[in-house]
């Protein structure tokens, strides 16, 4: 059994530590225990030199056996594995995007509604019109549904295009588009890119490690400037473009006297309708009649981020807290959709009254109750699920309940439109003040800190150390995914707490504008909001004409998912250096490893950097940003000027 010290070496926040301790008392196994059981991880796997793409193998590369049975060497095998991971990550984000486009199409055709005002609909017509125009769709004097249908059909074409290049690429700066063209990595249809990845990596096809890696970058672009971007755009149209919203984070948001329902996964369609169901008066009455004071709806992982951004639904926790949330004994139901949902939830739930409900036909787990929200009357279907959770309230065993007190306030909801609005106000919404602040060295640079939590690291530690080190040095931090939840749990997503840590220049700007120095931009697909912001900064002028010239970096601090590999690749091929807190499984090939961690700079002006220590990462990030500033000629010593009232108003 773990002692307190060993528990504290696994998790950073007190709520998680308390629940991990309770897991010992309740005899519930968690991912932290299973990580111990898996400790002696396979060296061939971690080096990337195990190949099982055909059944003459598996083949493993060693000094004595430098080639597989077919003759494939370490370079080929490592690059093939890397491409397969990138393709899987791309497919996850992009399929999420596809489901949303299909939802938009159904809504435009008048389906997916209970009545005119209930069920799914187009919440943000402004976002629809803006994006339709971006794609060249006629909007003048046309019905909203007709425009939505055209946009949905165009976006479906982004998945199925065989010969045409992705239209969404045109949202990137022209110079970057030119680099993709010159390097031959402009993706065609998203589905084609993923299928081609599988084809290329099957036995006897592509053996040139560089050619394989180029297809990894090409495929990742079909995610970042394709599937994920489309997912964010369509989510905003269907559910509303986020704007700053207050909420709170960590397991302390659960309540002893309410029915507690957790939503977990990634796709916002189900959670949106559940959020609507929970706030309907008949459901509130139903909860009261069951003896509860109300319903607490909260989220885990990126589904949580989606409904936080749009409705202020609190964050129960990030990926490695999913089992810990059940161990509170106070969760009536966890409703899951796709991605990052651990099969281990079922065994954890068996120890309590918690019911796990899966909602998507493509993601089932034995032991979970499967209920889908169909095309007709989605709101009624969602209400029925919530009623079932309420019915389960009476089964809660009070003797097993222990809810940690920890919860922190937060501000989220920073879509690109919201950031522009905060910076420039309603009539002059723009990135100009941010660009000026960077040019004047009030803000030294920008870092996007994204990604997961991983049992190989103490949860949230790397994220929080690095974030603190960077804002101290006046680097504005943009966050998404589980990294943002990590900062939220540490109480860093409030202007007050974070401003105490920020360097003087960054603090000045944040105070003048009224934003925290760490901005929560949303879920993992919303990493494309970071690219969108970067593209807007380039467009605004004064910081070069390409994403690759910006004083900006990306960081996947505690990543574990294949999605993070795809994200990292689309950042690098978009010209943004990416720091990893965990290594890729590529060390078995010097050629592959060296290209990804250095050689790629020649092609894209960016590459990957692995640092196990967040302090060292911070140091190197500062050097890279400094070099970008030098190249832009904005490192000239400018006279520091304190803001007077007029400057603040101008900002
Ligand atoms: O898509 S950050 S652990 S929840 S993979 Fe998963 Fe990683 Fe969390 Fe969101 Ni992204
Ligand atoms: Fe072995 Fe080649 Fe088959 Fe891979 S493709 S398992 S290296 S024979």
XYZ file of C-alpha atoms and ligand atoms in Angstrom:
669
model
C 0.000 0.000 0.000
C 1.198 3.497 -0.812
C 2.116 5.806 1.996
C 1.287 9.501 1.930
C 4.655 10.391 0.371
C 4.205 8.003 -2.469
C 0.708 9.392 -3.142
C 2.043 12.921 -3.102
C 4.663 11.943 -5.646
C 1.914 11.042 -8.112
C -0.508 13.955 -7.889
C -0.148 17.682 -7.319
C -3.494 18.770 -5.995
C -4.896 18.007 -2.600
C -8.262 16.738 -3.859
C -6.564 14.090 -5.992
C -4.299 13.070 -3.106
C -7.287 12.710 -0.801
C -9.149 10.563 -3.298
C -6.094 8.447 -3.988
C -5.857 7.819 -0.275
C -9.551 6.932 -0.189
C -9.024 4.541 -3.099
C -6.718 2.572 -0.785
C -9.334 2.456 1.965
C -12.157 1.531 -0.437
C -9.909 -1.001 -2.251
C -10.464 0.605 -5.644
C -7.805 0.250 -8.289
C -6.917 3.358 -10.320
C -4.652 4.207 -13.233
C -1.963 5.123 -10.699
C -1.899 1.516 -9.419
C -1.960 0.085 -12.909
C 0.936 2.377 -13.867
C 2.945 0.673 -11.104
C 2.020 -2.747 -12.507
C 3.127 -1.640 -15.967
C 6.347 -0.110 -14.741
C 8.834 -2.226 -16.685
C 7.718 -0.834 -20.017
C 8.978 -2.429 -23.192
C 12.243 -0.908 -24.418
C 11.465 -1.784 -28.029
C 8.149 0.029 -27.772
C 9.589 3.137 -26.177
C 12.334 3.337 -28.799
C 9.782 2.817 -31.561
C 11.660 -0.167 -33.046
C 8.954 -2.822 -32.715
C 7.143 -3.521 -35.979
C 4.027 -5.645 -36.280
C 2.591 -4.393 -39.533
C 2.799 -7.849 -41.064
C 2.495 -11.357 -39.689
C 6.004 -12.472 -40.548
C 6.753 -10.292 -37.522
C 6.594 -8.879 -34.946
C 10.161 -7.790 -35.637
C 12.279 -5.883 -33.162
C 15.460 -4.043 -34.040
C 18.561 -4.761 -31.945
C 22.307 -4.335 -32.639
C 22.382 -8.027 -33.519
C 19.256 -7.881 -35.658
C 19.364 -4.459 -37.326
C 16.694 -5.336 -39.878
C 13.222 -6.856 -39.806
C 12.429 -9.968 -41.829
C 11.424 -7.868 -44.858
C 14.612 -5.804 -44.574
C 13.032 -2.752 -42.918
C 15.588 -0.925 -40.793
C 15.126 1.163 -37.663
C 14.564 4.364 -39.670
C 11.684 2.851 -41.620
C 10.096 1.166 -38.617
C 10.352 4.182 -36.317
C 9.039 6.567 -38.992
C 6.181 4.201 -39.862
C 5.145 3.976 -36.217
C 5.320 7.745 -35.868
C 3.165 8.263 -38.952
C 0.591 5.756 -37.684
C 0.370 7.632 -34.400
C -0.032 10.940 -36.202
C -2.749 9.477 -38.405
C -4.625 8.093 -35.387
C -4.464 11.451 -33.634
C -5.622 13.220 -36.780
C -8.509 10.806 -37.203
C -9.728 11.332 -33.621
C -9.894 15.112 -33.887
C -11.182 15.060 -37.429
C -13.902 12.502 -36.845
C -15.056 14.710 -33.982
C -15.178 17.559 -36.521
C -17.076 15.403 -39.020
C -19.755 14.505 -36.455
C -20.315 18.196 -35.806
C -20.556 18.995 -39.517
C -23.146 16.229 -39.897
C -25.028 17.756 -36.972
C -24.910 21.169 -38.677
C -26.229 19.604 -41.864
C -29.069 17.882 -40.003
C -29.970 21.126 -38.219
C -29.921 23.025 -41.525
C -32.305 20.428 -42.929
C -34.658 20.947 -39.987
C -33.818 17.765 -38.033
C -32.456 17.325 -34.503
C -35.059 19.489 -32.836
C -37.822 18.747 -30.353
C -39.666 21.890 -31.393
C -38.799 25.241 -32.970
C -36.978 26.419 -29.840
C -35.867 23.147 -28.318
C -33.150 20.723 -29.297
C -30.231 21.611 -31.539
C -30.153 24.807 -33.582
C -27.872 27.511 -34.912
C -26.992 29.513 -31.818
C -24.523 31.902 -33.383
C -25.678 33.281 -36.710
C -22.858 35.813 -36.702
C -20.316 32.990 -36.555
C -22.160 31.216 -39.358
C -22.078 34.283 -41.605
C -18.455 35.091 -40.798
C -17.274 31.596 -41.604
C -19.494 31.176 -44.649
C -17.876 34.330 -46.053
C -14.404 33.009 -45.260
C -15.191 29.987 -47.425
C -16.637 32.156 -50.209
C -20.281 31.148 -49.664
C -22.886 33.692 -50.732
C -24.686 35.090 -47.680
C -26.624 38.140 -48.950
C -30.413 37.802 -48.756
C -30.262 34.102 -48.027
C -31.996 32.025 -45.369
C -29.780 31.031 -42.470
C -30.479 27.339 -43.018
C -29.568 27.546 -46.693
C -26.216 29.129 -45.819
C -25.632 26.529 -43.092
C -26.404 23.719 -45.517
C -23.934 25.083 -48.071
C -21.264 25.419 -45.404
C -21.904 21.909 -44.074
C -21.686 20.431 -47.571
C -18.490 22.349 -48.307
C -16.975 21.106 -45.071
C -17.977 17.519 -45.794
C -16.018 18.011 -49.002
C -12.947 18.781 -46.875
C -13.120 15.210 -45.611
C -13.850 13.509 -48.913
C -11.807 15.564 -51.398
C -9.636 13.273 -53.504
C -7.708 15.683 -55.713
C -8.413 19.157 -54.391
C -6.329 20.594 -51.593
C -8.019 21.525 -48.316
C -9.858 24.819 -48.623
C -9.347 25.529 -44.913
C -5.598 25.941 -45.578
C -6.412 29.345 -47.020
C -7.014 30.612 -43.466
C -3.229 30.465 -42.874
C -0.864 33.341 -43.773
C 0.082 33.325 -47.459
C 3.783 32.836 -46.755
C 3.088 29.663 -44.765
C 0.848 28.361 -47.530
C 3.791 28.924 -49.867
C 6.088 26.865 -47.617
C 3.594 23.984 -47.577
C 3.378 24.192 -51.368
C 7.167 24.260 -51.770
C 7.661 21.298 -49.427
C 4.847 19.374 -51.102
C 2.904 18.844 -47.889
C -0.400 20.544 -48.689
C -3.010 17.987 -47.656
C -5.876 16.868 -49.839
C -9.073 15.531 -48.230
C -8.716 14.593 -44.545
C -10.000 11.057 -45.024
C -7.622 10.526 -47.920
C -4.657 11.655 -45.805
C -5.479 9.177 -43.036
C -6.163 6.297 -45.424
C -2.937 7.065 -47.264
C -1.045 6.997 -43.945
C -2.272 3.467 -43.321
C -1.464 2.430 -46.878
C 2.032 3.912 -46.816
C 2.839 2.169 -43.551
C 1.580 -1.267 -44.541
C 4.192 -3.845 -45.532
C 6.268 -3.074 -48.544
C 5.190 0.457 -49.393
C 6.972 3.603 -48.156
C 10.421 2.874 -46.729
C 12.018 6.318 -46.888
C 11.925 7.725 -43.378
C 11.879 11.310 -44.600
C 9.058 10.646 -47.013
C 7.095 8.986 -44.207
C 7.703 11.930 -41.867
C 6.629 14.383 -44.555
C 3.356 12.516 -44.789
C 3.028 12.743 -41.004
C 3.281 16.541 -41.320
C 0.897 16.558 -44.302
C -1.617 14.457 -42.377
C -1.295 16.625 -39.271
C -2.045 19.724 -41.349
C -5.291 18.092 -42.413
C -6.063 18.072 -38.685
C -4.892 21.513 -37.565
C -5.985 23.395 -40.670
C -8.774 20.892 -41.384
C -10.657 18.597 -39.018
C -9.914 20.374 -35.733
C -10.391 23.831 -37.193
C -13.700 22.725 -38.660
C -14.711 21.264 -35.267
C -14.107 24.595 -33.522
C -15.863 26.610 -36.239
C -18.955 24.395 -36.283
C -19.123 24.170 -32.462
C -19.232 27.957 -32.343
C -21.983 28.092 -34.952
C -24.133 25.420 -33.283
C -23.466 26.196 -29.638
C -22.198 29.786 -29.564
C -18.781 31.440 -29.726
C -17.310 31.469 -26.214
C -16.852 34.680 -24.280
C -15.335 35.168 -20.822
C -17.171 33.215 -18.183
C -16.610 32.576 -14.476
C -16.639 29.113 -13.010
C -14.683 26.837 -10.709
C -12.524 23.738 -10.843
C -11.663 20.569 -8.946
C -13.602 17.864 -7.136
C -14.841 20.294 -4.502
C -17.479 21.422 -7.006
C -19.444 18.231 -6.231
C -22.079 18.705 -3.535
C -23.371 16.476 -0.757
C -26.994 17.488 -1.229
C -27.335 17.604 -5.013
C -27.585 14.977 -7.693
C -24.059 15.006 -9.162
C -23.719 14.266 -12.851
C -20.389 14.269 -14.671
C -19.990 14.580 -18.425
C -16.762 13.262 -19.862
C -15.164 12.885 -23.268
C -14.807 15.309 -26.156
C -17.683 15.976 -28.485
C -19.851 18.843 -27.287
C -23.120 17.821 -28.978
C -24.352 15.528 -26.186
C -23.096 17.696 -23.336
C -24.764 20.804 -24.802
C -28.150 19.130 -24.841
C -27.554 17.693 -21.351
C -26.724 21.190 -20.084
C -30.008 22.422 -21.544
C -31.898 19.487 -19.996
C -30.443 20.093 -16.523
C -31.575 23.699 -16.460
C -35.161 22.985 -17.499
C -37.740 23.615 -14.723
C -39.371 20.168 -14.948
C -36.021 18.467 -14.372
C -35.230 20.767 -11.447
C -38.603 19.863 -9.913
C -37.928 16.190 -10.502
C -34.628 16.472 -8.602
C -36.379 18.224 -5.716
C -39.024 15.520 -5.567
C -36.197 12.983 -5.230
C -35.022 14.791 -2.091
C -32.055 16.569 -3.676
C -31.322 20.266 -3.357
C -30.743 20.415 -7.105
C -28.431 19.055 -9.771
C -24.716 19.689 -10.099
C -23.510 19.157 -13.630
C -19.746 19.198 -14.046
C -17.202 17.875 -16.500
C -14.029 15.892 -16.984
C -11.553 16.348 -19.866
C -12.427 18.234 -23.025
C -16.196 17.808 -22.909
C -15.789 19.729 -19.666
C -13.821 22.436 -21.436
C -16.471 22.750 -24.154
C -19.386 23.292 -21.752
C -17.263 25.408 -19.444
C -16.420 27.769 -22.306
C -20.040 28.244 -23.317
C -22.062 27.760 -20.130
C -19.665 28.096 -17.202
C -20.274 24.447 -16.235
C -17.579 23.723 -13.615
C -14.570 21.490 -14.211
C -14.485 18.418 -11.965
C -11.012 17.546 -13.201
C -8.685 16.474 -15.953
C -7.900 13.104 -17.467
C -6.208 11.397 -14.539
C -8.983 12.457 -12.173
C -11.746 10.564 -13.956
C -11.582 7.558 -11.614
C -10.840 9.760 -8.609
C -14.098 11.637 -9.175
C -16.051 8.385 -8.800
C -14.174 7.566 -5.597
C -15.899 10.548 -3.946
C -18.889 8.190 -3.760
C -21.030 11.187 -4.642
C -21.475 10.823 -8.396
C -24.847 9.516 -9.520
C -23.932 9.231 -13.155
C -20.984 9.765 -15.473
C -22.074 10.301 -19.063
C -19.311 9.665 -21.586
C -18.859 10.130 -25.300
C -15.514 9.601 -27.084
C -11.749 9.813 -26.380
C -9.747 9.688 -23.150
C -12.520 7.744 -21.400
C -10.769 5.009 -19.397
C -12.256 1.507 -19.485
C -11.137 1.370 -15.842
C -14.114 3.581 -14.956
C -16.418 0.588 -14.955
C -14.504 -1.243 -12.222
C -14.169 1.920 -10.167
C -17.922 2.570 -10.453
C -18.778 -0.964 -9.290
C -17.631 0.014 -5.810
C -20.193 2.782 -5.567
C -23.660 3.510 -6.905
C -22.313 5.472 -9.887
C -23.755 4.551 -13.243
C -21.583 4.948 -16.341
C -23.620 5.816 -19.410
C -22.088 5.683 -22.871
C -23.816 7.734 -25.548
C -22.080 7.033 -28.843
C -22.427 3.865 -30.880
C -18.749 3.980 -31.829
C -17.639 4.048 -28.164
C -19.065 1.341 -25.929
C -17.658 -0.342 -22.832
C -18.906 -3.594 -21.368
C -20.523 -2.724 -18.067
C -21.676 0.735 -19.161
C -25.311 1.429 -19.864
C -25.622 2.522 -23.491
C -28.183 5.215 -24.294
C -28.071 7.262 -27.473
C -29.584 10.660 -28.098
C -31.142 10.189 -31.517
C -32.202 12.591 -34.241
C -35.758 13.031 -33.035
C -36.538 14.860 -29.798
C -32.955 15.105 -28.497
C -33.963 17.270 -25.525
C -36.503 14.703 -24.282
C -33.906 11.951 -24.684
C -31.403 13.999 -22.667
C -34.018 14.627 -19.965
C -34.639 10.902 -19.674
C -30.932 10.301 -19.045
C -30.888 13.025 -16.373
C -34.022 11.579 -14.741
C -32.294 8.242 -14.509
C -29.392 9.912 -12.696
C -31.850 11.593 -10.341
C -33.503 8.222 -9.667
C -30.074 6.931 -8.680
C -29.662 9.612 -5.983
C -31.471 7.449 -3.431
C -28.877 4.721 -3.915
C -25.996 6.895 -2.738
C -24.315 5.280 0.268
C -23.575 8.165 2.618
C -20.985 6.135 4.480
C -18.894 5.993 1.298
C -19.124 9.685 0.485
C -16.161 11.972 0.889
C -16.023 15.101 -1.220
C -12.753 17.044 -1.097
C -13.150 20.696 -0.217
C -10.752 21.890 -2.885
C -12.106 24.071 -5.617
C -10.704 27.169 -7.263
C -12.342 30.030 -9.105
C -11.482 30.519 -12.737
C -12.187 32.595 -15.802
C -12.360 30.855 -19.180
C -14.035 31.471 -22.527
C -11.256 33.129 -24.509
C -12.199 32.483 -28.103
C -10.247 34.555 -30.619
C -13.218 36.911 -31.011
C -13.374 37.313 -27.239
C -9.651 38.122 -27.030
C -9.987 40.686 -29.816
C -12.949 42.236 -28.080
C -11.144 42.377 -24.744
C -8.151 43.999 -26.414
C -9.898 46.542 -28.557
C -13.492 46.897 -27.389
C -16.638 46.381 -29.404
C -15.914 48.888 -32.132
C -12.172 48.391 -32.516
C -11.853 44.694 -31.729
C -8.374 43.751 -32.939
C -5.030 42.260 -32.035
C -3.272 45.643 -32.492
C -2.805 46.287 -28.758
C -1.300 42.820 -28.320
C 1.067 43.243 -31.263
C 2.130 46.627 -29.915
C 2.690 45.188 -26.450
C 4.917 42.490 -27.975
C 6.809 45.011 -30.103
C 7.332 47.273 -27.062
C 8.491 44.261 -25.022
C 5.792 44.564 -22.403
C 4.859 41.089 -23.540
C 8.018 39.152 -24.369
C 6.277 36.435 -26.370
C 3.428 33.944 -26.418
C 3.358 30.266 -25.398
C 0.530 27.809 -26.039
C 0.652 25.213 -23.250
C -1.600 22.314 -24.161
C -2.177 18.603 -23.755
C -2.814 15.943 -21.243
C -1.776 14.595 -17.888
C 0.310 11.437 -17.830
C 0.967 8.846 -15.120
C 4.673 9.126 -15.975
C 4.705 12.601 -14.443
C 3.356 14.012 -11.210
C 0.011 15.371 -12.379
C -0.052 19.046 -13.378
C 3.435 19.704 -11.996
C 5.247 20.365 -15.270
C 2.305 22.429 -16.527
C 2.223 24.653 -13.466
C 5.970 25.119 -13.029
C 6.450 26.018 -16.674
C 3.434 28.329 -16.741
C 4.707 30.184 -13.699
C 8.241 30.457 -15.085
C 6.942 31.867 -18.350
C 4.450 34.425 -17.056
C 7.155 35.603 -14.640
C 9.212 36.416 -17.720
C 6.343 38.291 -19.375
C 5.293 35.474 -21.700
C 1.529 35.431 -22.279
C 0.269 31.855 -21.905
C -2.604 30.408 -23.930
C -3.957 27.071 -22.750
C -6.323 24.315 -23.811
C -7.251 20.764 -22.843
C -6.116 19.115 -19.637
C -3.251 21.605 -19.267
C -5.800 24.383 -18.790
C -7.642 22.266 -16.220
C -4.319 21.725 -14.410
C -3.801 25.482 -14.163
C -7.423 25.968 -13.144
C -7.041 23.522 -10.244
C -3.946 25.421 -9.130
C -6.050 28.591 -9.027
C -4.048 30.194 -11.809
C -6.905 31.066 -14.157
C -7.985 34.115 -12.220
C -6.617 37.556 -12.978
C -5.736 38.170 -9.312
C -3.765 35.014 -8.552
C -1.955 34.933 -11.835
C -1.163 38.629 -11.791
C 0.728 38.120 -8.551
C 3.106 35.926 -10.538
C 3.287 37.779 -13.841
C 6.259 39.923 -14.786
C 5.744 43.699 -14.716
C 5.151 44.207 -18.447
C 2.660 41.388 -18.799
C 0.931 42.459 -15.611
C 0.581 46.012 -16.884
C -1.091 44.847 -20.094
C -3.340 42.340 -18.333
C -4.452 44.900 -15.791
C -5.143 47.491 -18.465
C -7.156 45.077 -20.590
C -8.684 43.086 -17.744
C -7.471 39.625 -18.784
C -5.537 36.987 -16.862
C -1.982 36.285 -18.091
C -3.081 32.681 -18.684
C -5.968 32.444 -21.125
C -8.123 29.320 -21.369
C -9.009 28.857 -25.047
C -10.946 25.602 -24.778
C -10.680 21.925 -25.605
C -7.994 20.077 -27.552
C -9.580 20.692 -30.953
C -9.503 24.352 -29.923
C -5.725 24.312 -30.262
C -6.654 25.607 -33.657
C -7.851 28.745 -31.871
C -4.183 29.250 -30.966
C -3.274 28.984 -34.652
C -6.164 31.294 -35.483
C -4.882 33.835 -32.941
C -1.346 33.498 -34.348
C -2.639 34.067 -37.882
C -4.528 37.171 -36.689
C -1.360 38.491 -35.037
C 0.531 38.069 -38.317
C -2.297 39.768 -40.227
C -2.314 42.674 -37.779
C 1.266 43.475 -38.829
C 4.583 44.395 -37.281
C 5.661 40.869 -36.349
C 6.674 39.418 -39.695
C 4.620 37.826 -42.411
C 4.568 34.216 -41.278
C 3.651 32.129 -38.243
C 7.298 31.019 -38.213
C 8.550 34.534 -37.472
C 6.419 35.081 -34.361
C 8.017 35.084 -30.901
C 5.829 32.144 -29.975
C 6.143 28.481 -29.006
C 3.849 25.523 -28.320
C 4.251 23.142 -25.375
C 2.788 19.676 -24.832
C 3.835 19.492 -21.202
C 2.356 16.226 -19.938
C 1.088 14.759 -23.188
C 0.134 11.117 -23.637
C -2.364 10.918 -26.504
C -1.721 10.296 -30.204
C -3.760 13.457 -30.696
C -0.916 15.404 -29.083
C 1.503 14.022 -31.689
C -0.745 15.228 -34.468
C -1.123 18.615 -32.766
C 2.651 18.891 -32.287
C 3.224 18.103 -35.961
C 0.759 20.687 -37.207
C 2.291 23.322 -34.952
C 5.809 22.527 -36.170
C 4.796 22.445 -39.833
C 2.982 25.728 -39.245
C 6.318 27.198 -38.118
C 5.912 27.055 -34.328
C 8.576 25.314 -32.186
C 7.051 22.666 -29.925
C 8.361 21.649 -26.501
C 7.608 18.191 -25.140
C 7.641 17.217 -21.471
C 7.577 13.560 -22.522
C 9.679 12.085 -25.305
C 8.364 10.599 -28.558
C 8.972 6.907 -29.153
C 11.539 7.692 -31.829
C 14.907 7.326 -30.107
C 15.501 3.990 -31.900
C 16.299 5.883 -35.094
C 18.885 8.610 -34.996
C 17.760 9.880 -38.372
C 14.098 10.173 -37.409
C 14.851 11.565 -33.983
C 17.339 14.130 -35.296
C 15.050 15.288 -38.058
C 12.121 15.835 -35.697
C 14.306 17.492 -33.070
C 16.401 19.685 -35.333
C 16.397 18.981 -39.078
C 12.763 20.020 -39.451
C 13.833 23.618 -38.781
C 15.352 23.806 -42.251
C 12.026 22.905 -43.793
C 9.551 24.643 -41.470
C 11.546 27.091 -39.349
C 10.513 25.025 -36.318
C 11.104 21.640 -34.713
C 10.470 19.614 -31.546
C 12.414 20.029 -28.287
C 12.229 17.520 -25.446
C 12.965 18.692 -21.899
C 12.257 16.498 -18.888
C 12.760 19.487 -16.603
C 10.272 22.372 -16.911
C 12.846 24.891 -15.646
C 15.228 23.943 -18.448
C 12.353 24.059 -20.914
C 11.506 27.580 -19.726
C 15.095 28.664 -20.250
C 15.227 27.308 -23.790
C 11.804 28.771 -24.620
C 13.042 32.185 -23.577
C 16.113 31.766 -25.817
C 13.963 30.785 -28.798
C 11.547 33.673 -28.270
C 14.488 36.017 -27.838
C 15.980 34.869 -31.126
C 12.662 35.425 -32.887
C 12.545 38.930 -31.398
C 16.110 39.566 -32.601
C 15.204 38.418 -36.095
C 12.209 40.734 -36.095
C 14.401 43.602 -34.919
C 12.160 44.296 -31.918
C 14.767 43.662 -29.265
C 16.083 47.202 -29.503
C 16.189 48.721 -26.070
C 13.044 50.801 -26.029
C 12.550 53.281 -23.300
C 10.189 51.791 -20.772
C 7.157 53.915 -20.431
C 4.633 53.563 -17.669
C 0.985 53.549 -18.671
C -0.959 56.677 -17.870
C -4.753 56.802 -18.005
C -4.764 57.769 -21.672
C -2.587 54.778 -22.617
C -4.887 52.510 -20.688
C -7.883 53.922 -22.524
C -6.037 53.489 -25.832
C -5.371 49.888 -24.985
O -8.258 16.028 -26.047
S -5.666 17.001 -23.273
S -5.900 13.822 -21.921
S -8.855 15.121 -22.580
S -6.006 14.158 -25.312
Fe -7.323 13.719 -23.465
Fe -5.076 14.906 -23.557
Fe -6.874 15.683 -21.899
Fe -8.898 16.340 -24.375
Ni -6.552 16.378 -25.391
Fe 8.878 -7.474 -39.726
Fe 8.910 -6.142 -42.049
Fe 6.687 -7.412 -41.236
Fe 7.524 -5.219 -39.973
S 6.813 -5.341 -42.080
S 6.749 -7.090 -39.043
S 9.733 -5.421 -40.119
S 8.645 -8.344 -41.748
